[in-house]
Amino acid sequence: MFTNLRNKEIIIAVTGGIAAYKTCELVRELTKRGASVHVVMTKNATQFVSPLTFQTLSGHPVIHEMFQLFTGPKIGHIALSDIADQMVIVPATANIIGKIANGIADDFLTTMVMATTVPVLFVPSMNTKMWESKIVQMNIQRLKEAGYELMEPGVGDLACGTKGKGRLPPIPDIIEKMEDIFTEKDLSGERVVVTAGPTIEYIDPVRCITNRSSGKMGYAIAKIARRRGAETTLISGETYLPPPRSDINFVKVRTAIEMKEAVMRFFEDATIIIKAAAVADFRCKKESIKKIKKNDEEDLYVLELEKNPDILGDLGKIKGNRILVGFAAETENLVENAYEKLKKKNLDIIVANNVAKEGIGFGSDMNEVTIIDAQGRVKHVPKMSKEEIANIILDSVKRTIKKRKKREDDWL
Ligand code: CTP
């Protein structure tokens, strides 16, 4: 698993809202990622979930009394603030938001937050009317101005029987936000367009030609690019993957022609284009508008194909200063074939993978690739998760940008 949370000291501060039960799942997920989790609860929070539950899940004692930790030479809340790398208040009620926004420190949790210099993330959850009330919004504004990190609540069914804004955001979104906080924003200012997944070419309304691409590699690149601060657009063929995080501009397409149209719409503004999609090279010359029946004329049994546009090849002709990254799915002579594609399509980087190898590539969470740049430099990346590979590909992109900038500076 690719994560910045491994070996981090995380303080999870739980306040008294019904969503407190969901925090149990968050603690589990964080420990799975190798984080060391310490849970602090307000008195009200203990009415919703027992401290023993959090103690069992985190493997550390849970603090819920102001004077509980006065055992060592250091005062409890200061000791915990000192070891922390990040604090997350989840769920954050209107009450805790109001208290911290106004400098009140009257229990363990609030004094600990007051005494810390590490990032503090608020994950609010409450009734819609409370969330929308003027005073809560004023307090939220104060917290932002004071430099606290905040997530917006989700929209949907609420525990009080109503519908609206106020739900705790999904656990994966909270974890992604925590990862974000630990990630250097070295791609901020870049506008990245990523394509992912297979294209579908229709034979008739129910049949199609497609390929085995799952989209996982492209989705991983979009996720990590966004985490590293790039404005990101993901153009995706049909996949079974959950949609990406909500601050990625997500465009769904089906055919190669649709993908080309979408890419061209975002091309002008892009600084980096990464084409991880498996585009079908051919489409049916005649797409039947009605379902082809078994006893239809025999000439319908033969599929006549015509060539799809080579989207990457076309981009290579007009790329200007943009960094263009392609993929090469190969079954033999990996480096030679990939480098030839790089030259032919005028790319800056090509990522080659051997699609004949078991346990990597199509559908797998793992991949093993060879990254080649325009100077013919070759970097072999051994088998690892697609998110780790995505990060390494983006490192190569970053290096290419730096080298280009240095050349321009030297020339000046
Ligand atoms: N690609 C594209 N449009 C196509 C075909 C491919 O944009 N019609 C892009 C893919 O997204 C990938 C790269 O080109 O980034 C290489 O794809 P690949 O299928 O390996 O190569 P092809 O160019 O199709 O060549 P061949 O099938 O002959 O190996």
XYZ file of C-alpha atoms and ligand atoms in Angstrom:
441
model
C 0.000 0.000 0.000
C 1.331 3.435 -0.947
C 0.905 5.710 2.055
C 2.501 8.579 3.907
C 0.793 7.471 7.121
C 3.199 4.619 7.923
C 5.010 5.166 11.263
C 3.186 8.458 11.847
C 1.806 9.325 15.290
C -1.839 10.199 14.723
C -4.169 11.575 17.380
C -7.825 10.861 16.706
C -10.001 13.166 18.804
C -13.595 11.941 19.072
C -16.416 14.250 20.120
C -20.041 13.482 20.978
C -21.872 12.959 17.704
C -23.690 9.884 16.398
C -21.037 9.484 13.661
C -18.554 8.532 16.433
C -19.212 4.867 15.585
C -17.734 5.455 12.120
C -14.494 6.649 13.709
C -13.893 3.019 14.782
C -13.520 2.089 11.099
C -11.170 5.020 10.542
C -8.924 3.888 13.413
C -8.782 0.380 11.930
C -7.898 1.670 8.473
C -5.160 3.906 9.881
C -3.566 1.079 11.855
C -3.698 -1.086 8.695
C -1.621 1.620 6.997
C 0.987 1.340 9.736
C 0.073 4.525 11.642
C 0.364 4.604 15.419
C -3.058 5.841 16.554
C -3.892 7.453 19.913
C -7.539 8.152 20.657
C -8.727 11.023 22.825
C -12.438 11.329 23.618
C -14.640 13.989 25.135
C -16.939 12.935 27.956
C -19.941 13.118 25.594
C -18.208 10.913 23.008
C -18.005 8.095 25.566
C -21.843 8.046 25.548
C -21.727 6.928 21.902
C -18.751 4.522 21.810
C -16.977 2.909 24.728
C -13.291 3.826 25.243
C -12.587 0.079 25.347
C -13.587 -0.228 21.658
C -11.061 2.399 20.628
C -8.423 0.966 22.962
C -8.822 -2.461 21.351
C -8.722 -1.057 17.813
C -5.787 1.311 18.357
C -3.725 -0.811 20.752
C -3.168 2.261 22.945
C -4.884 3.531 26.087
C -7.724 5.962 25.381
C -7.735 9.311 27.147
C -11.114 10.685 28.150
C -10.473 12.412 31.480
C -8.584 15.669 31.953
C -6.272 14.345 34.655
C -5.857 10.811 33.366
C -2.326 11.129 32.008
C -0.613 12.824 34.928
C 1.720 9.882 35.409
C 5.070 10.928 33.912
C 7.156 14.083 34.273
C 5.224 15.791 31.429
C 1.664 17.047 31.585
C -0.601 14.684 29.618
C -1.991 16.937 26.931
C 1.432 18.480 26.285
C 3.076 15.040 26.054
C 0.549 13.915 23.460
C 0.821 17.176 21.480
C 4.610 16.719 21.413
C 4.624 13.242 19.902
C 1.834 13.888 17.361
C 2.415 14.267 13.620
C -1.250 15.083 12.894
C -4.500 15.471 14.866
C -7.936 14.726 13.453
C -11.158 15.744 15.201
C -13.712 13.249 13.943
C -16.635 13.681 14.216
C -16.339 17.390 14.964
C -19.584 18.648 16.493
C -20.896 22.224 16.387
C -19.884 22.428 20.050
C -16.183 21.542 19.550
C -15.991 23.808 16.483
C -17.397 26.671 18.582
C -15.104 25.999 21.537
C -11.857 25.820 19.585
C -12.789 28.729 17.303
C -13.202 30.836 20.431
C -10.137 29.687 22.313
C -11.894 27.646 24.988
C -9.707 24.947 26.523
C -11.668 23.287 29.320
C -11.008 19.586 28.873
C -8.225 17.250 27.723
C -9.118 17.424 24.013
C -9.382 21.198 23.776
C -6.214 21.845 25.796
C -4.339 19.319 23.634
C -5.465 21.081 20.430
C -4.495 24.429 21.916
C -1.035 23.121 22.814
C -0.140 21.679 19.424
C 1.783 23.031 16.458
C 1.056 20.066 14.133
C -1.751 20.129 11.516
C -5.238 19.700 12.992
C -8.009 18.449 10.696
C -11.684 18.990 11.549
C -14.161 16.501 10.063
C -17.579 17.975 10.880
C -20.797 16.003 11.156
C -24.111 17.397 12.387
C -27.705 18.187 11.462
C -28.048 20.296 8.282
C -29.669 23.253 10.036
C -26.910 23.335 12.628
C -24.236 23.165 9.897
C -25.896 25.977 7.943
C -26.463 28.188 11.003
C -24.741 31.525 10.864
C -22.803 30.995 14.073
C -21.367 27.612 12.995
C -20.357 29.082 9.631
C -18.711 32.040 11.385
C -16.790 29.655 13.615
C -15.752 27.562 10.592
C -14.426 30.731 8.976
C -12.456 31.560 12.137
C -10.926 28.080 12.190
C -9.864 28.442 8.542
C -8.303 31.817 9.260
C -6.441 30.323 12.216
C -4.869 27.762 9.849
C -6.859 24.650 10.787
C -7.643 22.089 8.071
C -11.338 21.441 7.408
C -13.385 18.955 5.402
C -16.881 19.676 4.130
C -19.566 17.330 5.447
C -21.169 14.934 2.988
C -24.761 15.117 1.735
C -27.375 12.385 2.294
C -29.517 10.695 4.959
C -28.862 11.989 8.471
C -29.295 10.158 11.777
C -31.974 12.659 12.836
C -34.228 11.347 10.056
C -33.715 14.225 7.623
C -31.717 14.505 4.389
C -29.112 17.146 3.614
C -25.569 18.288 4.261
C -24.064 17.101 7.514
C -22.996 13.476 7.071
C -19.500 12.440 8.044
C -17.503 12.239 4.778
C -16.675 8.660 3.690
C -13.695 7.110 5.533
C -11.558 6.797 2.313
C -12.024 10.554 1.757
C -10.879 11.309 5.323
C -7.799 9.122 4.846
C -7.056 10.782 1.496
C -7.271 14.200 3.159
C -4.871 13.010 5.885
C -2.473 11.723 3.195
C -2.783 15.104 1.466
C -1.677 16.921 4.598
C 1.537 14.853 4.696
C 2.277 15.230 0.969
C 4.569 17.885 -0.466
C 2.636 19.846 -3.104
C 5.452 19.727 -5.654
C 3.081 19.593 -8.641
C 1.016 22.615 -7.655
C 0.583 24.971 -10.600
C 0.578 21.999 -13.016
C -2.583 21.000 -14.871
C -2.538 17.271 -15.482
C -4.826 15.372 -17.854
C -4.847 11.590 -17.393
C -6.688 9.063 -19.553
C -7.584 5.653 -18.153
C -9.414 2.425 -18.825
C -10.539 0.744 -22.012
C -12.538 2.227 -24.855
C -15.604 0.418 -26.167
C -16.408 0.158 -29.858
C -19.995 -0.874 -30.524
C -21.053 -3.586 -32.960
C -24.747 -3.169 -32.173
C -26.654 -1.883 -29.103
C -25.680 -4.900 -26.982
C -22.331 -6.064 -28.378
C -18.984 -4.375 -28.427
C -15.227 -4.706 -28.936
C -13.183 -3.737 -25.916
C -10.100 -4.843 -23.982
C -9.095 -6.021 -20.509
C -7.864 -2.693 -19.120
C -9.252 -2.086 -15.592
C -8.291 1.598 -15.454
C -6.417 1.116 -12.162
C -3.095 2.532 -13.398
C -4.658 5.739 -14.762
C -6.842 6.227 -11.666
C -3.758 5.812 -9.461
C -1.864 8.439 -11.477
C -4.771 10.910 -11.231
C -5.067 10.347 -7.473
C -1.369 10.847 -6.749
C -1.100 13.847 -9.117
C -3.956 15.510 -7.219
C -2.370 14.581 -3.881
C 0.843 16.268 -5.054
C -1.088 19.444 -5.769
C -1.790 19.295 -9.523
C -5.148 20.400 -10.890
C -6.229 17.081 -12.315
C -8.647 15.899 -14.996
C -9.294 12.175 -15.372
C -10.828 11.070 -18.679
C -11.973 7.517 -18.250
C -13.459 4.779 -20.368
C -15.990 2.476 -18.681
C -14.514 0.772 -15.609
C -15.775 -0.905 -12.453
C -13.740 1.419 -10.245
C -15.307 3.836 -7.741
C -15.195 7.449 -8.959
C -12.061 9.392 -8.010
C -11.943 11.975 -5.204
C -14.360 14.821 -5.735
C -11.697 17.462 -6.421
C -10.563 15.603 -9.551
C -12.394 16.739 -12.692
C -13.896 13.432 -13.827
C -14.980 12.944 -17.450
C -16.543 9.670 -18.561
C -16.292 8.508 -22.171
C -17.010 5.293 -24.029
C -15.483 5.198 -27.507
C -12.043 6.228 -28.808
C -13.685 9.080 -30.739
C -15.321 10.358 -27.525
C -12.009 10.047 -25.692
C -10.244 12.044 -28.377
C -12.903 14.789 -28.195
C -12.562 14.977 -24.408
C -8.744 15.039 -24.523
C -8.818 17.835 -27.097
C -11.176 19.869 -24.882
C -8.686 19.845 -22.001
C -5.489 19.809 -24.080
C -5.152 23.584 -24.491
C -4.964 24.250 -20.746
C -2.924 21.180 -19.788
C 0.763 21.264 -18.854
C 1.127 17.481 -18.500
C -0.804 14.765 -20.388
C -0.520 11.133 -19.343
C -2.195 8.613 -21.625
C -2.681 5.440 -19.615
C -5.872 4.430 -21.453
C -5.981 1.298 -23.561
C -7.527 2.778 -26.685
C -9.028 0.356 -29.195
C -7.077 0.737 -32.415
C -10.094 -0.214 -34.550
C -13.838 0.372 -34.563
C -16.643 -1.174 -36.612
C -17.116 0.434 -39.970
C -20.901 0.049 -39.630
C -22.459 0.088 -36.175
C -25.845 -1.623 -36.407
C -28.535 0.451 -34.727
C -30.619 -2.673 -34.051
C -29.502 -5.867 -32.379
C -28.086 -8.285 -34.962
C -30.179 -11.465 -34.970
C -28.890 -14.991 -35.489
C -30.865 -15.342 -38.708
C -29.981 -11.940 -40.181
C -28.151 -11.905 -43.516
C -24.800 -13.617 -43.466
C -22.765 -10.568 -44.443
C -23.481 -9.199 -40.954
C -21.396 -12.074 -39.545
C -18.280 -10.382 -40.870
C -17.068 -7.383 -38.900
C -15.539 -4.742 -41.092
C -13.183 -2.550 -39.096
C -11.671 0.851 -39.630
C -8.838 2.587 -37.832
C -9.450 4.773 -34.787
C -7.470 7.978 -34.426
C -4.154 7.539 -32.618
C -4.900 10.108 -29.903
C -1.382 10.104 -28.468
C 0.216 10.286 -31.909
C -1.971 13.288 -32.776
C -1.095 15.005 -29.489
C 2.604 14.491 -30.209
C 2.264 16.650 -33.321
C 0.770 19.617 -31.447
C 2.126 19.238 -27.917
C 4.234 22.421 -27.807
C 5.783 22.768 -24.339
C 3.551 20.211 -22.683
C 4.993 17.069 -21.141
C 3.540 14.078 -22.957
C 3.648 10.645 -21.355
C 2.520 7.499 -23.142
C 2.228 3.860 -22.181
C 3.364 0.910 -24.219
C 1.745 -2.455 -23.731
C 4.243 -4.966 -25.111
C 4.750 -8.707 -25.092
C 8.334 -8.771 -26.481
C 11.395 -6.499 -26.990
C 10.013 -4.156 -24.333
C 12.614 -1.379 -24.330
C 13.232 -1.302 -28.106
C 9.532 -1.298 -29.043
C 8.640 1.277 -26.376
C 11.471 3.637 -27.331
C 10.427 3.396 -30.949
C 6.863 4.409 -29.919
C 8.285 7.329 -27.904
C 10.166 8.629 -30.938
C 7.321 7.971 -33.381
C 4.725 9.756 -31.221
C 7.092 12.573 -30.078
C 6.745 11.785 -26.351
C 8.823 12.965 -23.382
C 8.401 9.750 -21.417
C 7.082 6.279 -22.171
C 6.064 3.730 -19.567
C 6.424 0.206 -20.896
C 4.854 -2.838 -19.364
C 5.050 -6.447 -20.304
C 1.397 -7.433 -20.567
C 2.292 -11.104 -20.992
C 3.687 -11.345 -17.439
C 1.463 -13.011 -14.791
C 0.333 -11.122 -11.656
C 0.882 -7.595 -12.989
C -0.806 -5.271 -15.458
C -4.450 -5.783 -16.503
C -6.807 -5.851 -13.511
C -4.040 -6.265 -10.932
C -3.287 -3.783 -8.128
C 0.393 -4.350 -8.892
C 2.519 -3.453 -11.852
C 6.123 -3.634 -12.989
C 7.234 -1.105 -15.564
C 10.178 0.340 -17.421
C 10.266 4.112 -17.742
C 12.169 5.517 -20.718
C 12.777 9.184 -21.449
C 13.420 10.980 -24.730
C 17.214 10.781 -24.200
C 16.873 6.997 -24.065
C 17.512 6.732 -20.317
C 15.937 3.569 -18.954
C 14.660 3.021 -15.398
C 13.334 -0.363 -14.413
C 10.692 -0.219 -11.653
C 10.233 -3.613 -9.972
C 6.841 -5.062 -8.987
C 4.960 -2.758 -6.617
C 1.501 -1.221 -6.142
C 0.086 0.886 -8.974
C -0.070 3.903 -6.631
C 3.674 3.575 -5.874
C 4.367 3.250 -9.617
C 2.180 6.321 -10.245
C 4.309 8.274 -7.777
C 7.539 7.171 -9.515
C 6.140 8.097 -12.956
C 5.247 11.550 -11.590
C 8.789 11.843 -10.153
C 10.112 11.254 -13.686
C 7.734 13.918 -15.022
C 8.899 16.323 -12.316
C 12.565 15.639 -13.192
C 11.850 16.291 -16.881
C 10.210 19.635 -15.998
C 13.189 20.588 -13.787
C 15.724 19.647 -16.470
C 13.827 21.633 -19.054
C 13.649 24.651 -16.756
C 17.374 24.393 -16.012
C 18.181 24.300 -19.753
C 16.048 27.429 -20.257
C 17.726 29.197 -17.283
C 21.249 28.239 -18.510
C 20.453 29.586 -21.925
C 19.316 32.898 -20.445
N -2.994 5.242 -27.888
C -3.808 6.267 -28.309
N -4.694 6.078 -29.325
C -4.769 4.882 -29.959
C -3.930 3.819 -29.539
C -3.060 4.040 -28.509
O -3.749 7.372 -27.739
N -5.641 4.720 -30.952
C -2.040 5.479 -26.812
C -2.244 4.667 -25.550
O -3.058 5.397 -24.614
C -0.834 4.483 -25.018
C 0.013 4.481 -26.275
O -0.785 5.092 -27.292
O -0.419 5.555 -24.232
C 0.507 3.176 -26.789
O -0.518 2.262 -26.875
P -0.229 0.774 -27.435
O -1.542 0.052 -27.576
O 0.861 0.122 -26.641
O 0.421 1.061 -28.828
P -0.144 1.381 -30.231
O 0.269 2.775 -30.577
O -1.579 1.075 -30.361
O 0.742 0.397 -31.114
P 0.680 -1.216 -31.268
O -0.747 -1.610 -30.955
O 1.051 -1.405 -32.685
O 1.680 -1.787 -30.312
